[in-house]
XYZ file of C-alpha atoms in Angstrom:
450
model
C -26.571 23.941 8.844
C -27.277 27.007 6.539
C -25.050 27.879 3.566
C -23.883 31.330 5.185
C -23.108 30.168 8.973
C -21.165 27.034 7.329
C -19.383 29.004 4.800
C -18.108 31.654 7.830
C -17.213 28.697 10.108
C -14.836 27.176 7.370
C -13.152 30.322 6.730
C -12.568 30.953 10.675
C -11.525 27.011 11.266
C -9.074 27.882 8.349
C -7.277 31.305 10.009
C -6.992 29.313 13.169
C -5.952 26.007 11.753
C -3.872 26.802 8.246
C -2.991 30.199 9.724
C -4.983 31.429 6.806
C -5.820 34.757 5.723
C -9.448 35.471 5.870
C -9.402 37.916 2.943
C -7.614 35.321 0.856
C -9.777 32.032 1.434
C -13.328 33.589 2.292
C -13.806 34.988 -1.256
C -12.724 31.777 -2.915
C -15.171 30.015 -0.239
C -18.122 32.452 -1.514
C -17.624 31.709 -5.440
C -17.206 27.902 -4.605
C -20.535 27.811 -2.618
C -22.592 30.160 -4.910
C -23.016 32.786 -2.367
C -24.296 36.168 -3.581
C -25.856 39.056 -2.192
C -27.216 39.358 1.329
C -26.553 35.802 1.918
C -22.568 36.499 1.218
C -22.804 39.996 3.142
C -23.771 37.518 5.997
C -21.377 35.312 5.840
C -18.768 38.304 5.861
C -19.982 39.512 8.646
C -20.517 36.614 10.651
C -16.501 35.501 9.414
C -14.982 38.846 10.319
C -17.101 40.242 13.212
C -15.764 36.913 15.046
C -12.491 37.428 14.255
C -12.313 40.812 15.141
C -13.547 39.580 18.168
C -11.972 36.239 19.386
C -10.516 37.653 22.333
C -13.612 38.808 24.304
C -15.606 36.256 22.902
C -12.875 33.583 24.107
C -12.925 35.269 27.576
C -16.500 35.152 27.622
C -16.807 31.216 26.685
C -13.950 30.550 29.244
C -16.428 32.346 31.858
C -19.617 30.484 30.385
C -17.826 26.963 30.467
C -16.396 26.809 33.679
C -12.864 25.839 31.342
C -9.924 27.439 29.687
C -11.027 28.058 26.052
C -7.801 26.564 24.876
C -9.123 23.437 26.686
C -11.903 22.985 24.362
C -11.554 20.995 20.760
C -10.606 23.520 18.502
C -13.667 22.536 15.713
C -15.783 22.949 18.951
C -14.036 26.473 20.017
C -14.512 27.917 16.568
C -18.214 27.361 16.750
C -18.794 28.431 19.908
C -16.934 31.841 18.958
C -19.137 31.852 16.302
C -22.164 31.437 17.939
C -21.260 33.703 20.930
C -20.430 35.958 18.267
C -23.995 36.076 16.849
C -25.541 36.661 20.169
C -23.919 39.103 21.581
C -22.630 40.995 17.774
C -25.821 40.580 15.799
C -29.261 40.900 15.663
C -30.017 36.926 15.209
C -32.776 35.779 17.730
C -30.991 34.011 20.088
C -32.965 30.578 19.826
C -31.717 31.046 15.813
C -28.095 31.550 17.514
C -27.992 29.064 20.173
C -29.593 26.401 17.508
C -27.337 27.105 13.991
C -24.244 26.902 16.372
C -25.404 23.186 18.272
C -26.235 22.129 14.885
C -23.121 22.872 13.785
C -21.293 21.304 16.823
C -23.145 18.360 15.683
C -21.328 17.935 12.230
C -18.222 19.026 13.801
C -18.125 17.855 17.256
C -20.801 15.412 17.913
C -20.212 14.385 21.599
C -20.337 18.338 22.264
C -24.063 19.216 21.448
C -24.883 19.160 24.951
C -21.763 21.225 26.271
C -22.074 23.554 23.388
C -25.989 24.181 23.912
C -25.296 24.851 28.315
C -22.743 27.556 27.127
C -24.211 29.149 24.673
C -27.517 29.809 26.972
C -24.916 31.071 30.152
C -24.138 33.234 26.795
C -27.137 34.563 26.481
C -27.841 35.156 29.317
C -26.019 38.478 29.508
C -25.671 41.247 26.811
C -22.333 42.480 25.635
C -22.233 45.127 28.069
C -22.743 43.171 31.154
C -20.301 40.602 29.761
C -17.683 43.593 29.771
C -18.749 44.765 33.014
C -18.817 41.075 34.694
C -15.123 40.330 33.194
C -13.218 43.505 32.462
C -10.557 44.744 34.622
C -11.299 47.959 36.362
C -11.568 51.152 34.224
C -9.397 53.348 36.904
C -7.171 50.758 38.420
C -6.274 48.667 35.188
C -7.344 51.620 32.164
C -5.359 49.432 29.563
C -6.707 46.276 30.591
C -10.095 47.545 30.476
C -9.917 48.910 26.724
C -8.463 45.456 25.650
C -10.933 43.380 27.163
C -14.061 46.011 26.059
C -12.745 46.513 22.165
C -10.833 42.967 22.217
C -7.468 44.134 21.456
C -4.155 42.789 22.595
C -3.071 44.338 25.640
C 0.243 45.449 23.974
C -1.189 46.714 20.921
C -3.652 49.102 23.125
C -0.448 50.397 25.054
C 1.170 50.710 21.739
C -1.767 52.726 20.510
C -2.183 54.777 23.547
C 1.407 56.457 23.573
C 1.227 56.889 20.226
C -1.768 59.162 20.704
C 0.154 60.926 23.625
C -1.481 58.728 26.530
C -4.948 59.839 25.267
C -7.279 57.115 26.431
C -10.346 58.385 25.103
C -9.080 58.404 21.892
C -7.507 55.330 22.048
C -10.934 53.694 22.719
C -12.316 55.930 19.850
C -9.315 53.990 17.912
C -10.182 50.850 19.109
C -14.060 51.321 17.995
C -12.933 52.097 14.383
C -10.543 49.259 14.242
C -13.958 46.371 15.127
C -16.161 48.337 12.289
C -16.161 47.395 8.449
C -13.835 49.483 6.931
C -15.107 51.190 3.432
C -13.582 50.050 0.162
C -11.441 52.810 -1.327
C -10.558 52.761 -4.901
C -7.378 55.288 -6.489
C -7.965 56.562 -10.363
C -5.265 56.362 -11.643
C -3.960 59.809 -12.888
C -3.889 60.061 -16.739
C -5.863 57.450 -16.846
C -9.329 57.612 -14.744
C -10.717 61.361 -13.765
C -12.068 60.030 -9.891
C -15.725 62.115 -9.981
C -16.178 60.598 -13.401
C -15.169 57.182 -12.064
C -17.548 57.610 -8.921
C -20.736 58.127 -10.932
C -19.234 54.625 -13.126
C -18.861 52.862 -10.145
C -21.796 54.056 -7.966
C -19.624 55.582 -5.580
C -18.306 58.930 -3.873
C -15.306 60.927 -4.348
C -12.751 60.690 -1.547
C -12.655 63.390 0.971
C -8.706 63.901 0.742
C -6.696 61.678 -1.840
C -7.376 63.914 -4.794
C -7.974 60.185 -6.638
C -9.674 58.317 -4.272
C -13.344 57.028 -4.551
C -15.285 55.260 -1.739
C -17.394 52.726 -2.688
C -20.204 50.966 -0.644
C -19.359 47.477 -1.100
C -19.698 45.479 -3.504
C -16.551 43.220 -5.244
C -14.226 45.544 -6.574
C -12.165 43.570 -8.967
C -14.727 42.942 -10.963
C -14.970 46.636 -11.786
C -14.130 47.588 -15.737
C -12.207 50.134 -14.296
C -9.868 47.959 -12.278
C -10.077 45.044 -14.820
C -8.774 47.546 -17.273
C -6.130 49.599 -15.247
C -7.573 52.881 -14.670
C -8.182 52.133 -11.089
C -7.169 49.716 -8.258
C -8.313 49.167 -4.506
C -5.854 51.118 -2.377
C -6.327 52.538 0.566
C -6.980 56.856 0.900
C -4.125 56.706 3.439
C -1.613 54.753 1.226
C -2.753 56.942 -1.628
C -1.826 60.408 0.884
C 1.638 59.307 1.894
C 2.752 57.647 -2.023
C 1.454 61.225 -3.291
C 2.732 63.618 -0.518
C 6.582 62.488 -2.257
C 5.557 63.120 -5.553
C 4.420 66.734 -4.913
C 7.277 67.736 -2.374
C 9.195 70.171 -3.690
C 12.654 69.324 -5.268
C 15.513 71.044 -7.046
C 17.119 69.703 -9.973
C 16.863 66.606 -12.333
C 13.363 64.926 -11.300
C 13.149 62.107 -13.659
C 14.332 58.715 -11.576
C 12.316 57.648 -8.594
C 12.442 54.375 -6.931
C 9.785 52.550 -5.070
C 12.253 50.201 -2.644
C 9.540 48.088 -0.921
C 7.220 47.995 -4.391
C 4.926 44.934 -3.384
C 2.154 44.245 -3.881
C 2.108 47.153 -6.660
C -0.249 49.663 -5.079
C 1.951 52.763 -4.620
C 3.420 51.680 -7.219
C 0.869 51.751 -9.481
C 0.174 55.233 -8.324
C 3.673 56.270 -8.617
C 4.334 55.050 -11.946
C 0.969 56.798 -13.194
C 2.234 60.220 -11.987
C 5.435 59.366 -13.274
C 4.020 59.046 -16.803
C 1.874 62.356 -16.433
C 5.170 64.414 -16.152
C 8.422 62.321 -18.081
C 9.806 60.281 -15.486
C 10.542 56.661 -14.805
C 10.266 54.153 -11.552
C 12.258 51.202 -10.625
C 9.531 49.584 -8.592
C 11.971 46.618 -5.950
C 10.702 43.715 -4.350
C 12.701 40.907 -2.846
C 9.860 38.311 -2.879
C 9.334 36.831 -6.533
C 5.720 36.162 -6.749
C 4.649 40.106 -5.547
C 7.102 41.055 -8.157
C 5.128 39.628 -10.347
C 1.890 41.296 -9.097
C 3.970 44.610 -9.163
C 4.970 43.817 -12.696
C 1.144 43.108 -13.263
C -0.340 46.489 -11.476
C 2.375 48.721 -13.245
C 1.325 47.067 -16.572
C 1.402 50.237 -19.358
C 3.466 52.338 -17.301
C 6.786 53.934 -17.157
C 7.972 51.340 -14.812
C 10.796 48.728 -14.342
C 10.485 45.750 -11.867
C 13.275 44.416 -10.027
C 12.960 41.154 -8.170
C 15.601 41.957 -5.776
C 16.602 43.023 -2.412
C 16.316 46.491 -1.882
C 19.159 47.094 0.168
C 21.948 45.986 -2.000
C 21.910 49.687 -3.416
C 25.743 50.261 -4.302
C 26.291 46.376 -4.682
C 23.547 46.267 -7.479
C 23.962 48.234 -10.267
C 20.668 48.562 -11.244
C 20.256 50.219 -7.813
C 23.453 52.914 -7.834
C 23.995 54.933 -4.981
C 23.133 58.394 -5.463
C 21.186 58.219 -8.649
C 17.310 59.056 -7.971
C 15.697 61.810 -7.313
C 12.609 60.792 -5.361
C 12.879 57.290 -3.084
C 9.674 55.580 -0.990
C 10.404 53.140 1.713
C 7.254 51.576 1.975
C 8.414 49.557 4.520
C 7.568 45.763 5.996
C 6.208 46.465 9.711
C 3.619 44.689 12.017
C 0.620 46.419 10.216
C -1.234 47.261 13.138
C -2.585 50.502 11.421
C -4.718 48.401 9.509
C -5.851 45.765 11.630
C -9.725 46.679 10.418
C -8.848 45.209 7.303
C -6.859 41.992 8.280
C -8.886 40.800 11.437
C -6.842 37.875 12.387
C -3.543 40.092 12.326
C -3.885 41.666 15.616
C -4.036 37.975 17.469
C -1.554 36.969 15.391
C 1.141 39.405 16.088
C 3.705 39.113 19.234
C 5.639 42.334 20.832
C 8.486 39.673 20.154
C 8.087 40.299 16.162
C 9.333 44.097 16.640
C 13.061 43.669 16.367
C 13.605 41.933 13.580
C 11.081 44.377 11.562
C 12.621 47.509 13.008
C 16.388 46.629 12.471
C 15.131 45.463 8.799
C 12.888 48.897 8.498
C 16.360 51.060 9.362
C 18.419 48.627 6.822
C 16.319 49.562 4.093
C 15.639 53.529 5.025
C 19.887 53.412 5.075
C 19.545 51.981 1.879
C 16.798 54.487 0.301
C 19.361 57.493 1.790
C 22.143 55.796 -0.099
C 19.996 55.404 -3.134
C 18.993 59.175 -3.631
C 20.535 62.075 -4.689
C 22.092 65.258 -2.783
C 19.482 67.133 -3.097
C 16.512 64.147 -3.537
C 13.983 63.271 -1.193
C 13.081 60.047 0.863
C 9.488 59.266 1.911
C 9.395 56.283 4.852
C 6.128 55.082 5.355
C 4.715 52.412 7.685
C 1.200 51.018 8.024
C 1.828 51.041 12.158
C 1.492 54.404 14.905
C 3.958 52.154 16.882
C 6.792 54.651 17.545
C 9.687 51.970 17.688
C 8.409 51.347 14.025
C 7.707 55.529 13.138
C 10.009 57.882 15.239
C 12.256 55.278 16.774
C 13.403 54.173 13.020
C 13.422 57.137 11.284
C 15.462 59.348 13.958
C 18.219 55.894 14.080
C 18.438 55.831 10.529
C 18.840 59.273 9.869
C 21.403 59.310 12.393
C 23.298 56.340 11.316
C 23.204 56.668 7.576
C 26.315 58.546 7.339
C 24.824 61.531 5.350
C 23.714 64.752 6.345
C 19.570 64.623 6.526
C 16.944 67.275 6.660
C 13.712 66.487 7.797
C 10.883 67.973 5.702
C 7.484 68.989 7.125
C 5.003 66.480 5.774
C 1.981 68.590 6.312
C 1.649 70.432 3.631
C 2.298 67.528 1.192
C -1.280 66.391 2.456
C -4.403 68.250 1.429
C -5.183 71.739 3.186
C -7.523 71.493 5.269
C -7.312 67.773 6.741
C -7.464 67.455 10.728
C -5.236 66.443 13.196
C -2.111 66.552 11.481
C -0.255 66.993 14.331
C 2.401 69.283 15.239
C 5.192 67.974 12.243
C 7.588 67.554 10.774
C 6.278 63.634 10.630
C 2.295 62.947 9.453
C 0.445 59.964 11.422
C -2.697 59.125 10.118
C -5.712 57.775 11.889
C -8.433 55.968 11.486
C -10.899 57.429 14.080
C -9.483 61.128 12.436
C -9.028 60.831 8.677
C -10.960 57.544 8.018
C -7.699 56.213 6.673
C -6.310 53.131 7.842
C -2.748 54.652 10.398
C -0.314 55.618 7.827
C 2.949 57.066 9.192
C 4.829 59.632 7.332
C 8.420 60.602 7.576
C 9.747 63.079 4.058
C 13.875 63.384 4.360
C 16.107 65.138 2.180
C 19.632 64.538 1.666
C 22.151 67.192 2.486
């Protein structure tokens, strides 16, 4: 077994049996095996393309065995996903495909080389495309169905998608496309601290097209960068860069010296924040209820005009650290299903149930209640979400605002983004696409207390 295939079939056996996260183990898993360059790009792909993938691929192998998939050994399953994954996914000769994957069954399955080897070559016998067209529901009688089996999705995440882009199935699937490629690497320089055109020519990369700080680079392992090493940059998202800046420049009368990041971990808008707080004399109190991302708050905010509370952000009024009606500028940075970024974390989208939506939106409106109680007359909220879902975007923020007890303006987000950028939408909330802005799907909501 080769180095690469054995290093992405560890990682995969580990999401499905530790319920690990790929981006966590699979980087420890390259250092550990001494895997560099295009052998490491391999195994990345190889690791993530199947995971992106497991549900076609699993509907495929159910077709190709003649069996469930959940009826096969897992050790066995992951390989064959693996190896279906390379012939229908990649440009490996299929005799390379069908081989590295029986080999593999061999050291991890040994009384299934011969059951491994008949479906892989059913596998092969069929490209993607006829695969699709052999297994997916109809296209005009079963639209939804379709898209999920085609772009291997989660039926409820595709319906989610498609009625947050106002029952437009084209774009859904256009959606759906973006969410199975690579997504770029996007770095933010920190203002005050890195000028982002200077930083691109350091790093090899481009400037963003719309964060005014971000820089795209082409791969590569960004925290080894001097630039991130050192603080003048960190990996963040252009999206999560657009919504954490759109409420620092929003305009606000009176005092504008105490802002408040309520959701703070794992330090990335916060680091931002706290930068632009520096730049013009003000100060953030940077919350986070789970102790060990405190601690990487406290570690991205290192040098900056910020103080890090390891608490629960809604116990505003009861904490007083966190007094009602005392900042000026709040973000809500809210905990939500993260489907907008499901390029980035491929196991998430198999992983997540319709069933984990009301405990995250009662908890999102707790802690946008909270944010309202923490700001000023006068002071602004930002609510953000990494999910289109409405029940997590317009669902929350129109209950909240309702329920909070105060009187609440909604401010037009659009022009807190850059002129110019498409498909804003018709206000006064911003969603964010991936297929339109090349941002992972950050929602926007900007309030302002009466």
């Amino acid at each position: 077994m080769d180095l690469p295939r054995h290093v992405a079939y560890q990682a995969i056996a580990a999401v499905h049996r530790d319920d690990a996260y790929a981006n966590l183990v699979l980087p420890a898993m390259l250092r550990d095996e001494g895997l560099t360059g295009r052998d490491a790009a391999f195994a990345t792909e190889l690791t993530y393309g199947t995971l992106r993938h497991t549900g076609t691929l699993d509907a495929i192998i159910t077709d190709a065995a003649g069996r469930d998939v959940e009826r096969i050994d897992p050790p066995v399953r992951d390989a064959l996903r693996l190896g279906t994954y390379q012939l229908l996914h990649t440009r490996v000769p299929a005799h390379a495909a069908v081989s590295s994957t029986v080999d593999l069954v061999r050291t991890v399955g040994p009384g299934a080389t011969g059951f491994a080897n008949a479906v892989l070559r059913e596998v092969a016998g069929r490209d993607i495309d006829g695969w699709v067209a052999k297994l997916a529901p109809s296209e005009e009688t079963d639209p939804i169905g379709h898209l999920a089996l085609a772009y291997s999705h989660p039926q409820w995440i595709v319906r989610a998608f498609a009625e947050a882009l106002g029952g437009d199935l084209r774009e859904t699937a256009r959606l759906l496309i973006e969410d199975n490629e690579r997504p770029p690497v996007h770095l933010c320089a920190r203002p005050g601290l890195a000028d982002p055109v200077a930083l691109a020519d350091e790093v090899g990369g481009a400037p963003g097209a719309f964060s005014p700080y971000a820089v795209y680079l082409s791969g590569g392992a960004p925290g080894e960068l001097a630039a991130v090493i050192e603080g003048r940059a960190h990996v963040q998202d252009e999206g999560s860069q657009l919504v954490a800046n759109a409420l620092a420049v929003a305009p606000l009368d009176g005092p504008d010296g105490r802002w408040l990041d309520l959701c703070a971990g794992p330090g990335g808008k916060a680091g931002l924040l706290g930068a632009l707080a520096a730049e013009r004399g003000a100060r953030l109190t940077a919350v986070e209820v789970a102790e060990h991302r405190a601690r990487l708050v406290a570690q991205a905010t290192r040098g900056l005009p910020v103080t890090v509370l390891n608490t629960d952000g809604r116990t505003v009024g009861a904490d007083p650290k966190l007094p009602e009606g005392h900042f000026d500028r709040v973000l809500v940075d809210a905990p939500c299903t993260g489907l907008g970024s499901l390029r980035r974390r491929p196991e998430s989208r198999w992983r997540r149930q319709p069933s984990d939506l009301p405990p995250l939106t009662r908890l999102q409106r707790e802690l946008l209640t909270a944010a309202l109680r923490a700001v000023r007359p006068g002071g602004l909220v930002a609510y953000v979400t990494c999910s289109p879902h409405t029940v997590e975007t317009h669902v929350t923020v129109t209950e909240a605002s309702r329920r909070c007890g105060f009187p609440v303006d909604f401010v037009d987000a659009r022009p807190l983004l850059p002129a110019g950028m498409p498909g804003l939408g018709d206000g006064p909330t911003v969603q964010l696409w991936p297929q339109r802005h090349g941002t992972d799907a950050m929602f926007l909501a900007v309030l302002r207390r009466g």
